[in-house]
Tab-separated table of C-alpha atoms and ligand atoms in Angstrom:
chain	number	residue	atom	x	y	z
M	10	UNK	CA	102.447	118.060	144.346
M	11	UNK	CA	101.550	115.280	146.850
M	12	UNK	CA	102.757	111.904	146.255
M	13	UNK	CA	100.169	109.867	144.034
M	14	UNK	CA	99.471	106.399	145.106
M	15	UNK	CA	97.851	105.035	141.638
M	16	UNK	CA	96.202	102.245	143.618
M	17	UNK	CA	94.008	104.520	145.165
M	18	UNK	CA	91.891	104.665	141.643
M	19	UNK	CA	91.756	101.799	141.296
M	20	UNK	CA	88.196	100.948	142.092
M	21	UNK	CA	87.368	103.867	139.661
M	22	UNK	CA	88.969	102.633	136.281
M	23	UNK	CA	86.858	101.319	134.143
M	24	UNK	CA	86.696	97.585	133.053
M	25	UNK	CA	88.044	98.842	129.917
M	26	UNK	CA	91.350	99.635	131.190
M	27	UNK	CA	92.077	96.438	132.496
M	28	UNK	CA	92.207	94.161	129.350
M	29	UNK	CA	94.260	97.765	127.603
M	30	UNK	CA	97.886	96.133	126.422
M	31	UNK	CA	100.859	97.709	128.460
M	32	UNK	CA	103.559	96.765	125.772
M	33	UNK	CA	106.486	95.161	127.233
M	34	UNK	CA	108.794	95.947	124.021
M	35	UNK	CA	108.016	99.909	124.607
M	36	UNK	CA	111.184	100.457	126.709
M	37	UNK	CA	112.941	98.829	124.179
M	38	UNK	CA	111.664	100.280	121.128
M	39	UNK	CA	111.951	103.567	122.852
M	40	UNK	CA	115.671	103.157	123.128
M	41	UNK	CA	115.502	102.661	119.159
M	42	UNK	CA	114.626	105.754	118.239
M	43	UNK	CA	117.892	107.155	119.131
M	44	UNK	CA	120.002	108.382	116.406
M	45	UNK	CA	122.686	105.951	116.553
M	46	UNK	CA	120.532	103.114	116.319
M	47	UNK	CA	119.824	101.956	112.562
M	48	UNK	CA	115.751	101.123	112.647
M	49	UNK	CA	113.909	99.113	111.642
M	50	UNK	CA	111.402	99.291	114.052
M	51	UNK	CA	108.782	102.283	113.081
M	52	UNK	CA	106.494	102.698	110.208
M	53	UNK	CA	107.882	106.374	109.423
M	54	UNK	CA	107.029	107.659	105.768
M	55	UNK	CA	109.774	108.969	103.842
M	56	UNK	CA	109.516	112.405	103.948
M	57	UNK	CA	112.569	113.935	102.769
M	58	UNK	CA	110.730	113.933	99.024
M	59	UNK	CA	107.849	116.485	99.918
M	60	UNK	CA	108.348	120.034	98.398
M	61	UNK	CA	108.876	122.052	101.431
M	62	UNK	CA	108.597	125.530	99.380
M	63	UNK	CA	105.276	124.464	97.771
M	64	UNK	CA	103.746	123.252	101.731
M	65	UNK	CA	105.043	126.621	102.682
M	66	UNK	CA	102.899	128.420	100.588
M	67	UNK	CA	99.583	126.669	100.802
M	68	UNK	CA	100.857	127.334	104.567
M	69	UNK	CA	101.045	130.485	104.721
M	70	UNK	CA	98.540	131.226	102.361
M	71	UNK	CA	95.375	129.661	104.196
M	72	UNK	CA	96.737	131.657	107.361
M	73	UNK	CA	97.270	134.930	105.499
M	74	UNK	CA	94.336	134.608	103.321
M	75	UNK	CA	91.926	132.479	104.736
M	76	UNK	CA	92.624	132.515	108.753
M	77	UNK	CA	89.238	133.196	110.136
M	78	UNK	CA	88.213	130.036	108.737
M	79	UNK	CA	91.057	127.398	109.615
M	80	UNK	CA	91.614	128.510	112.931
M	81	UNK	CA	87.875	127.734	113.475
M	82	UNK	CA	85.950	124.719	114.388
M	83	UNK	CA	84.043	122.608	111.197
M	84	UNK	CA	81.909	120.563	110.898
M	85	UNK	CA	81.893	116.517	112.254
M	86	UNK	CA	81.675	115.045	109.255
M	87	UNK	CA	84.825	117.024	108.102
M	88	UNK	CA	85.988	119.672	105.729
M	89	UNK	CA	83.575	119.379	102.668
M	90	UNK	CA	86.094	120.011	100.099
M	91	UNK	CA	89.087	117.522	101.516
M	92	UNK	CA	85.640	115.189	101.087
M	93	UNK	CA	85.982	115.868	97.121
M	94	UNK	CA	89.758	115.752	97.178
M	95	UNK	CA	89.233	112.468	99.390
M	96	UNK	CA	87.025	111.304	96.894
M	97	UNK	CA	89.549	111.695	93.987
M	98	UNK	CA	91.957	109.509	95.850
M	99	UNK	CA	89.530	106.828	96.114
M	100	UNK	CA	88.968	107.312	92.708
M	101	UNK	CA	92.522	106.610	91.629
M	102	UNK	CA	92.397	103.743	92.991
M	103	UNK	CA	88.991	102.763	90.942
M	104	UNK	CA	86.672	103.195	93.731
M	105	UNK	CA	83.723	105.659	93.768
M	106	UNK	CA	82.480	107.193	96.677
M	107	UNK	CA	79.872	109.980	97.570
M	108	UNK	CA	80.169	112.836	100.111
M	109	UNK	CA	77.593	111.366	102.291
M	110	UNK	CA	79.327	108.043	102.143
M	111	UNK	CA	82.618	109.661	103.629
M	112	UNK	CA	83.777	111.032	107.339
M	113	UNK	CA	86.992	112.541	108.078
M	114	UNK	CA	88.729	111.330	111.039
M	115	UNK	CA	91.997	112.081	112.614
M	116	UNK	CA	94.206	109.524	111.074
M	117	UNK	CA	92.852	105.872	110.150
M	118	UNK	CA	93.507	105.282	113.136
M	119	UNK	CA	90.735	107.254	114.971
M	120	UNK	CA	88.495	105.377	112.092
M	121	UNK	CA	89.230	102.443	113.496
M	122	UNK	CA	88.743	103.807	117.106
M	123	UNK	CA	85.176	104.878	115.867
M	124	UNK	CA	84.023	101.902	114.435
M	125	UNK	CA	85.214	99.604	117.289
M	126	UNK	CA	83.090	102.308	119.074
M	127	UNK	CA	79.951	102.044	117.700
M	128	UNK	CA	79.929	98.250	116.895
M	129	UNK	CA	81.512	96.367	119.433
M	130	UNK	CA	79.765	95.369	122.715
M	131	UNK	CA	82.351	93.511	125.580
M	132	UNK	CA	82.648	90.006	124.462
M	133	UNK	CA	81.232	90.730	120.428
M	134	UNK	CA	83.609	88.554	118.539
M	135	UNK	CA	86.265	90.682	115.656
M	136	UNK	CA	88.197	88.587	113.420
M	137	UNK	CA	91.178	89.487	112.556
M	138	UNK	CA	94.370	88.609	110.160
M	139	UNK	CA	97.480	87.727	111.810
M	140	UNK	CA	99.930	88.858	112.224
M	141	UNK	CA	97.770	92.023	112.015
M	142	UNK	CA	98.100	95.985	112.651
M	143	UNK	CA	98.924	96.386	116.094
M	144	UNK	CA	96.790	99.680	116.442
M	145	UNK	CA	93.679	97.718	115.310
M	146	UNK	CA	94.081	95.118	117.713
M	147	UNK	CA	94.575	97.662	120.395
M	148	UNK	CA	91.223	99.433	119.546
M	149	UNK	CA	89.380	95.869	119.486
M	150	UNK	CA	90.993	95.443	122.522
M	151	UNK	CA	89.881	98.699	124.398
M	152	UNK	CA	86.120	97.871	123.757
M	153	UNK	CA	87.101	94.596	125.223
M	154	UNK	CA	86.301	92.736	121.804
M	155	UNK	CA	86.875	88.671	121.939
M	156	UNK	CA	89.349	89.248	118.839
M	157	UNK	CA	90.061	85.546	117.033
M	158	UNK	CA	93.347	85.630	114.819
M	159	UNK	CA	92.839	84.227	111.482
M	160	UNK	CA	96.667	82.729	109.861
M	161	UNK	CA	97.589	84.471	106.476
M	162	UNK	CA	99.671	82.804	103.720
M	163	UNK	CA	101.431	84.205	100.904
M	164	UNK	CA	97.559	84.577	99.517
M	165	UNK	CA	96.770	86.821	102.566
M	166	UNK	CA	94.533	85.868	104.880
M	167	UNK	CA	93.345	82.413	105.135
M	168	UNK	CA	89.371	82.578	104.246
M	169	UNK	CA	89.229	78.681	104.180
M	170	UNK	CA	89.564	79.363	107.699
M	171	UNK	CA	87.797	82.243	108.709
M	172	UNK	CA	84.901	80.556	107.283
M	173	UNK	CA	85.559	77.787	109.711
M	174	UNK	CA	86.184	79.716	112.411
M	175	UNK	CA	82.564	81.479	111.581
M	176	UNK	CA	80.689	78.215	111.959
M	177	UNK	CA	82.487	77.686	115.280
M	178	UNK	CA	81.951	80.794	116.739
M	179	UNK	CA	78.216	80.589	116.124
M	180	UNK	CA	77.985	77.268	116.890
M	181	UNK	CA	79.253	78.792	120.478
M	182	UNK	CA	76.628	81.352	120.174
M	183	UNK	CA	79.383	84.153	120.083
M	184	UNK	CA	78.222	87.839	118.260
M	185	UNK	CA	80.478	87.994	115.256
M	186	UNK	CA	80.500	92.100	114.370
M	187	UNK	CA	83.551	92.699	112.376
M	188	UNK	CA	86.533	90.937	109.945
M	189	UNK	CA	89.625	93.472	109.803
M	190	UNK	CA	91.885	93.432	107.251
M	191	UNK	CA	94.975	95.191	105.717
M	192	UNK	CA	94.609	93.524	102.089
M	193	UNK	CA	97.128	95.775	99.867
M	194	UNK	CA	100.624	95.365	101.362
M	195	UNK	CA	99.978	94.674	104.633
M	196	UNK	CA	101.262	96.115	108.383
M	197	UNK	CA	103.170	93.904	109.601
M	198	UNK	CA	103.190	91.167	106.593
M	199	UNK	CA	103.889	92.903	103.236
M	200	UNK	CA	101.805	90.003	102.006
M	201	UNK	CA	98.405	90.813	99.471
M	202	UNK	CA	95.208	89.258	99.937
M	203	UNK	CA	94.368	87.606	96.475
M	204	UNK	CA	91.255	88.863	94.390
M	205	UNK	CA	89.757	85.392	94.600
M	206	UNK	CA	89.724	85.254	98.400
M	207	UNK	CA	88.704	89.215	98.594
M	208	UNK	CA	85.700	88.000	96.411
M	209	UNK	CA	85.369	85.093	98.778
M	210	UNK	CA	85.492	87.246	101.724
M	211	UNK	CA	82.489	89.232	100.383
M	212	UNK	CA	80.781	86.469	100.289
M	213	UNK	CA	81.515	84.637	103.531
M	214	UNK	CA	80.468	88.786	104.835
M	215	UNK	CA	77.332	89.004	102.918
M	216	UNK	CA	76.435	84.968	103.836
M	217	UNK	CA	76.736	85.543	107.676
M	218	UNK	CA	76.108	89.432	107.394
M	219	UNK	CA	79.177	90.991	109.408
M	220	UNK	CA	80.792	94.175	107.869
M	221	UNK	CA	84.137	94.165	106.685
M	222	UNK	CA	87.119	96.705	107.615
M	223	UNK	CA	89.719	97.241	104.664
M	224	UNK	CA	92.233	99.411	106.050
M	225	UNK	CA	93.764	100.673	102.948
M	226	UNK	CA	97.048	103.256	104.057
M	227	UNK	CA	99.631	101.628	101.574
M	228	UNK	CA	97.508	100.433	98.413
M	229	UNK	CA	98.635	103.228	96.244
M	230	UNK	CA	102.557	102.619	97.076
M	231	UNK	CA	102.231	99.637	94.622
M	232	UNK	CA	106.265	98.974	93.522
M	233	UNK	CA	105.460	95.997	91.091
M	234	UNK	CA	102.415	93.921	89.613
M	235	UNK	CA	98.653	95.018	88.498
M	236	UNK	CA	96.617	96.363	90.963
M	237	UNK	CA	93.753	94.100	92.509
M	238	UNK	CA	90.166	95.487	92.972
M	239	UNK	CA	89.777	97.078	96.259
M	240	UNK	CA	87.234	95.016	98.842
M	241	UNK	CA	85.040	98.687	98.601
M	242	UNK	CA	85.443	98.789	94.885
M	243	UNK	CA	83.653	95.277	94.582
M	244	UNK	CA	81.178	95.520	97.452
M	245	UNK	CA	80.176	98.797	98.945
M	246	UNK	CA	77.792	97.536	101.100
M	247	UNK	CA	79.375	95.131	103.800
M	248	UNK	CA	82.444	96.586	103.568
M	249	UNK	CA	83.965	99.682	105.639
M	250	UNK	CA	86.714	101.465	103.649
M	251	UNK	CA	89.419	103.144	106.155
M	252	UNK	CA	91.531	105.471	104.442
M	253	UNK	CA	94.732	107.492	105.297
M	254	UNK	CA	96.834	110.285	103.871
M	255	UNK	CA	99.935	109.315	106.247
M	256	UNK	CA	101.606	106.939	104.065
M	257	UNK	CA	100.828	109.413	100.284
M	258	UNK	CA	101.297	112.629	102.320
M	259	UNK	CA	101.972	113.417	105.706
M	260	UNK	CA	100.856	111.289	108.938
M	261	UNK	CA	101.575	114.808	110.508
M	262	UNK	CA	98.452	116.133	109.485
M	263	UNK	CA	96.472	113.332	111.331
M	264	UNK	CA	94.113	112.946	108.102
M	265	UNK	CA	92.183	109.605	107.551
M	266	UNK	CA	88.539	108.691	107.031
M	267	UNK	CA	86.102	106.291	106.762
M	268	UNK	CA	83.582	105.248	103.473
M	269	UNK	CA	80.777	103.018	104.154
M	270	UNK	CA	77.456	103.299	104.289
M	271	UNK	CA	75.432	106.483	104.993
M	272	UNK	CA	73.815	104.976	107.752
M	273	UNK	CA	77.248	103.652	109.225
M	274	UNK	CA	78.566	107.022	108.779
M	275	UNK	CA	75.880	108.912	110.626
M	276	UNK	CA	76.773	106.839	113.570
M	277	UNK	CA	80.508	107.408	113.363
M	278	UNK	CA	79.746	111.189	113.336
M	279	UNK	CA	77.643	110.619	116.829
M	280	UNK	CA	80.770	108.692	118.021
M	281	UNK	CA	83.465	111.682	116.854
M	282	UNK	CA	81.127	114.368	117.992
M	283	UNK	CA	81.987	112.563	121.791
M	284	UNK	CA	85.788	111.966	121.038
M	285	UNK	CA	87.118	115.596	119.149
M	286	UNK	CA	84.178	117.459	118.136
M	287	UNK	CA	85.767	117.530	114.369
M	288	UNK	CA	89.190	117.401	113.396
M	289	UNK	CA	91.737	120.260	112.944
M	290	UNK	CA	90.218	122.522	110.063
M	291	UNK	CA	93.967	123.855	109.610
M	292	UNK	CA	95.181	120.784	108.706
M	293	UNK	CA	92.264	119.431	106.446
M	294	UNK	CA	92.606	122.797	104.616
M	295	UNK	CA	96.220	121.699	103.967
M	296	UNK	CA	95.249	118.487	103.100
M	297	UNK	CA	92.763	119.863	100.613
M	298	UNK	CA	95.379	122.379	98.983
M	299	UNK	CA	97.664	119.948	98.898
M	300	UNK	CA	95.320	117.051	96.872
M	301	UNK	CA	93.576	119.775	95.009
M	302	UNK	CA	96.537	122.332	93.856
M	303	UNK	CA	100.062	120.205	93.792
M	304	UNK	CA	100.996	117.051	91.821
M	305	UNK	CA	100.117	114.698	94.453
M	306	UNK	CA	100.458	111.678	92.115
M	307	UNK	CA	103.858	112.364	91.009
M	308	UNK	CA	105.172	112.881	94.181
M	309	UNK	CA	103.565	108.998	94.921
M	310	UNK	CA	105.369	107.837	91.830
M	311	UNK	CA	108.751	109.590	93.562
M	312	UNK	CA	107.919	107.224	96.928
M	313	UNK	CA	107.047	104.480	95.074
M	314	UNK	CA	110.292	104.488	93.516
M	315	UNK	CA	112.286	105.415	96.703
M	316	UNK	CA	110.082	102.597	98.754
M	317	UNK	CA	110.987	99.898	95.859
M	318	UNK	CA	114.835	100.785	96.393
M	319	UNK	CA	114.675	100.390	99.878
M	320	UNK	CA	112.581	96.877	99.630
M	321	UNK	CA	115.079	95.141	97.162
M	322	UNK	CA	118.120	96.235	99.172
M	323	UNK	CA	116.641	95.125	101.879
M	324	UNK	CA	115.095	91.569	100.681
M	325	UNK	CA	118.209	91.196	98.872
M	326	UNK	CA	120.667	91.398	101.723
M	327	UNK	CA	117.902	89.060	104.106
M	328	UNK	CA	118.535	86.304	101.421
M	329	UNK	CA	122.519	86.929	101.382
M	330	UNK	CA	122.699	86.667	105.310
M	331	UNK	CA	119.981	85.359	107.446
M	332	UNK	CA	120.008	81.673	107.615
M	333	UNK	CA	118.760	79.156	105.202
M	334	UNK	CA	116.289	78.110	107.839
M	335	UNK	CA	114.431	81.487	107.936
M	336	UNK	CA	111.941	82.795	105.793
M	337	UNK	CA	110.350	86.349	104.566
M	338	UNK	CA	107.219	87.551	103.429
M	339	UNK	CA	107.965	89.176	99.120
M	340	UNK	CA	105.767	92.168	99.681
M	341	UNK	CA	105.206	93.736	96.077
M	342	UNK	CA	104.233	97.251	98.199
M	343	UNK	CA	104.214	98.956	101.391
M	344	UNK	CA	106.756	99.433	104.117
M	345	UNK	CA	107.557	96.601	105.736
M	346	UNK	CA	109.095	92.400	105.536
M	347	UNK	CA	108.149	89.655	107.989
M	348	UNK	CA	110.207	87.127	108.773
M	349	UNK	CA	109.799	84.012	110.255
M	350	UNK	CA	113.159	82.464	112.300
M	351	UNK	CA	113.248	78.663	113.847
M	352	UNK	CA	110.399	77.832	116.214
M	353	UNK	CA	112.794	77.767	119.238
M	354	UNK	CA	113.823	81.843	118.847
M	355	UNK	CA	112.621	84.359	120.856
M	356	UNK	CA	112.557	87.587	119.078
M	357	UNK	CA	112.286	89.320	122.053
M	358	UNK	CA	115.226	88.356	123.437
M	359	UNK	CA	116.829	88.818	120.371
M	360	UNK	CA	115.815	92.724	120.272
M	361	UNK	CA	117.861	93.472	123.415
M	362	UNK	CA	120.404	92.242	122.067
M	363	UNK	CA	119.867	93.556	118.678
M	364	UNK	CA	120.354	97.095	120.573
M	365	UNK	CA	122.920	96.602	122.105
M	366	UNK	CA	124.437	96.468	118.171
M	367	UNK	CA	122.372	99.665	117.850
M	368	UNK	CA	119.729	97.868	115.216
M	369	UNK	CA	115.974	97.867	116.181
M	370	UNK	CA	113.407	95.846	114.650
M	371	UNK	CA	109.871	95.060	116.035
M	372	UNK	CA	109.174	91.170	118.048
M	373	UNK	CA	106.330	89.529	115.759
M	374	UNK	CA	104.808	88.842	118.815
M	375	UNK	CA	103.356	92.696	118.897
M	376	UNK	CA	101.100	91.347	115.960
M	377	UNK	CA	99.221	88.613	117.656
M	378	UNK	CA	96.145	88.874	119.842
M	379	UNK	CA	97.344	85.471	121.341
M	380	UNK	CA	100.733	84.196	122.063
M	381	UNK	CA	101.674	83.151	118.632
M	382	UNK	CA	104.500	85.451	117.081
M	383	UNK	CA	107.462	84.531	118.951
M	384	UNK	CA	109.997	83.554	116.753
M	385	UNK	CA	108.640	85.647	114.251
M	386	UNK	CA	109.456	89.942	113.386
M	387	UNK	CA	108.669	92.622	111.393
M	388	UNK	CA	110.911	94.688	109.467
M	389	UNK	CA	110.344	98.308	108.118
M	390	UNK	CA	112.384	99.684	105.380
M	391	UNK	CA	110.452	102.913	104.847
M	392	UNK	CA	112.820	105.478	106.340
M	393	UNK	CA	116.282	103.907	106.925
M	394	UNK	CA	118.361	104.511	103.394
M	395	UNK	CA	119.497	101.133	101.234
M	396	UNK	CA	123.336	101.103	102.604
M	397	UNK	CA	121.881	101.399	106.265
M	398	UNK	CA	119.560	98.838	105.189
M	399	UNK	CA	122.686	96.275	104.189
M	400	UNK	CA	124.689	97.096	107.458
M	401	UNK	CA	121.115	96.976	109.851
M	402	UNK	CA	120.409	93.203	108.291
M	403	UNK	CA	124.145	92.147	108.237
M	404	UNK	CA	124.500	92.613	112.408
M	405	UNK	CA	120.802	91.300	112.410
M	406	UNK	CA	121.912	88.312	110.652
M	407	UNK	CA	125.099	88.177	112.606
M	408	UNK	CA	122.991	88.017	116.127
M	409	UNK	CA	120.436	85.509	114.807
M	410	UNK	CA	123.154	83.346	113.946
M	411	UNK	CA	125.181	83.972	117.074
M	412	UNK	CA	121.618	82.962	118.931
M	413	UNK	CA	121.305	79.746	116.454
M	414	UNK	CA	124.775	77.925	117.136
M	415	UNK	CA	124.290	78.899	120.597
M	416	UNK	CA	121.430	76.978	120.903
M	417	UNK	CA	122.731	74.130	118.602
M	418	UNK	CA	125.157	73.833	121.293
M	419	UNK	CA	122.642	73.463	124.013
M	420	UNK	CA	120.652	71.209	122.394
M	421	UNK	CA	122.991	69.118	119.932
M	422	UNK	CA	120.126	66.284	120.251
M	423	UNK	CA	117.414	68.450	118.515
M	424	UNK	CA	119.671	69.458	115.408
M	425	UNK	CA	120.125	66.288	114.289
J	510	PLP	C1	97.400	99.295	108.591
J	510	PLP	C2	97.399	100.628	109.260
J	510	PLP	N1	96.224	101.188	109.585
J	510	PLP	C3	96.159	102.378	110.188
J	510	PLP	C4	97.309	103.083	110.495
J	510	PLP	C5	97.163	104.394	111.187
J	510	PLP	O1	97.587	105.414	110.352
J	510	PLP	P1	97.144	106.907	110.512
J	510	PLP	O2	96.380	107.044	111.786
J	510	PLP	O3	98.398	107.688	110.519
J	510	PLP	O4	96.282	107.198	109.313
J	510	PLP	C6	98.559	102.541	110.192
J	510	PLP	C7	99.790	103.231	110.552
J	510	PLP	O5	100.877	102.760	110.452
J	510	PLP	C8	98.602	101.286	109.535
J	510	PLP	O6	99.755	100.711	109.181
């Protein structure tokens, strides 16, 4: 094939494509995934704990027995009995939902694609938590929304200042559409957004009438604590409830969906019937055994378990080695730690290096719709096992402190 010179389309791309994020850590992180490299970089689920014979069953089975129908096309809304299954998970988590209420979309993620879809004009404002889920900030991004961070603290995100940040943005006559959060365990924090700010988020929502997206994936891999009432579980009406099978089940699948209001819903079915038509009847059939024939819940309690391992090794070897001057994020859930190093590191720099000791970890700087993030980096300890976990922090720690007395040296004015 001829040559392509890429400028020659140039004129064609759409605006949209422009302000779309080339990453400048991809190289980097691609180079992680190697096998010799101990991770910490991706947000894998463990999923050496699934029964393999019972999957291959309910495989073969809806092949065998029921091919004609998951080999088809379905309907846009999605599979109506994952809905009821779907609705069940909800459930165990305290929230009630009806089937009108619900679409299934391929992963959260396409939820998220959907509603940035069908709410945001170019230039609508989207808060946002930060640090905050990179893949949310890239759809916000691709409908060229003006996305305002809002800082978190142990207490989640700050609503003190999101409600300041409200009056300022209307005050500059900006269209506020959406407020994203991750409250349960959050990607990249680990931290939990306290019921009195949820309740005060509802508020600040229903006051200045913008909807709310809780992007729920980890809130049932709860390792320690009493669960807090979901945002959808107190208010069903300004808030958007994105859901996710990835993190109980399998992100193989590519099963999410969305609960919110029927009229919401209806327009997030126009918006998927333009993206995929419907998503993959096989695997929502799957999905549907699986939640609806296997014991889903115990096999949550077996993660839960394996995730809390994995955390304490982790936190515990962080406050062993890193340097007093750090500090982490205590996530009581979830896959991941943050931590913050000394305002003069660059965790970027420090992941090249960090490879070339074959350990990976993501620059906090990913998280950030603004250049805030980079001395900061998140930490997943989801798939690599506890006594990879001690030997992945230790030449972390070793590297960080390498970087620390090197600059010490530099700068012995600024120590002092
Ligand atoms: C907060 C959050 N939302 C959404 C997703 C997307 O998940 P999926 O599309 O697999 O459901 C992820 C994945 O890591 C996540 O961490």
């Amino acid at each position: 094939m001829k040559e392509l010179n890429f400028d020659k389309w140039r004129a064609l791309f759409s605006d949209r494509t422009t302000v779309m994020r080339a990453s400048d850590i991809r190289d980097l992180l691609d180079v992680a995934t190697r096998p010799d490299v101990i991770s910490f970089a991706g947000g894998l689920p463990y999923l050496k704990l699934l029964n393999y014979d019972e999957l291959e069953l309910i495989v073969t089975d809806l092949i065998t027995g029921n091919g004609c129908f998951s080999f088809q096309y379905g309907s846009t809304s999605g599979y109506l009995p994952l809905k009821k299954s779907i609705a069940e998970i909800m459930a165990a988590e305290g929230m009630t939902v009806s089937e009108n209420s619900l679409i299934i979309t391929e992963g959260g993620q396409q939820a998220l694609d959907l509603i940035s879809k069908i709410f945001i004009n170019p230039g609508d404002t989207v808060f946002t938590e930060v640090p905050g889920y990179t893949g949310a900030l890239g759809a916000f991004i691709s409908y060229q929304a003006n996305i305002i961070g809002i800082g978190m603290d142990k207490n989640g995100m700050k609503i003190d200042e999101l409600e300041s940040q409200i009056e300022q943005s209307l005050k500059c006559g900006e269209k506020i559409k959406l407020i994203y959060t991750v409250p349960n365990y959050s990607n990249p924090s680990g931290i939990t957004l306290s019921l009195e700010r949820r309740k005060h988020l509802i508020k600040l929502a229903k006051k200045f009438n913008i909807l709310i997206i809780e992007d729920n994936p980890y809130g049932m891999l709860r390792f320690e604590g009493k669960p807090i009432d979901n945002l959808f579980k107190i208010d069903n009406e300004n808030v958007m409830y994105v859901g996710s099978i990835s993190k109980i089940f399998s992100p193989g699948l590519r099963v999410g969906w969305v609960a919110a209001h029927s009229s919401i819903i209806e327009k997030l079915g126009y918006g998927k019937q333009s993206s995929d038509l419907c998503s993959s009847s096989l695997t929502q059939m799957i999905a549907h055994e699986y939640f609806s024939k296997t014991d889903w819940r115990g096999n949550v309690t077996k993660l839960v378990k394996k995730y809390r391992e994995h955390r304490n090794a982790m936190a515990a070897t962080i406050d062993d080695l890193f340097p007093p001057e750090s500090s982490r994020s205590e996530p009581s859930g979830g896959f991941y730690i943050w931590s913050n190093l000394p305002k003069y590191m660059n965790t970027t720099d420090l992941l090249a290096e960090a490879i070339n000791n074959k350990v990976a970890f993501v620059p906090g700087k990913a998280f950030y719709p603004d250049d805030r993030g980079k001395n900061e980096m998140r930490l997943a300890f989801c798939t690599v096992e506890p006594d990879e976990i001690a030997e992945g922090i230790k030449r972390l720690a070793n590297i960080i402190k390498g970087q620390m007395k090197l600059y010490s040296l530099l700068n012995p004015k600024e120590q002092k």
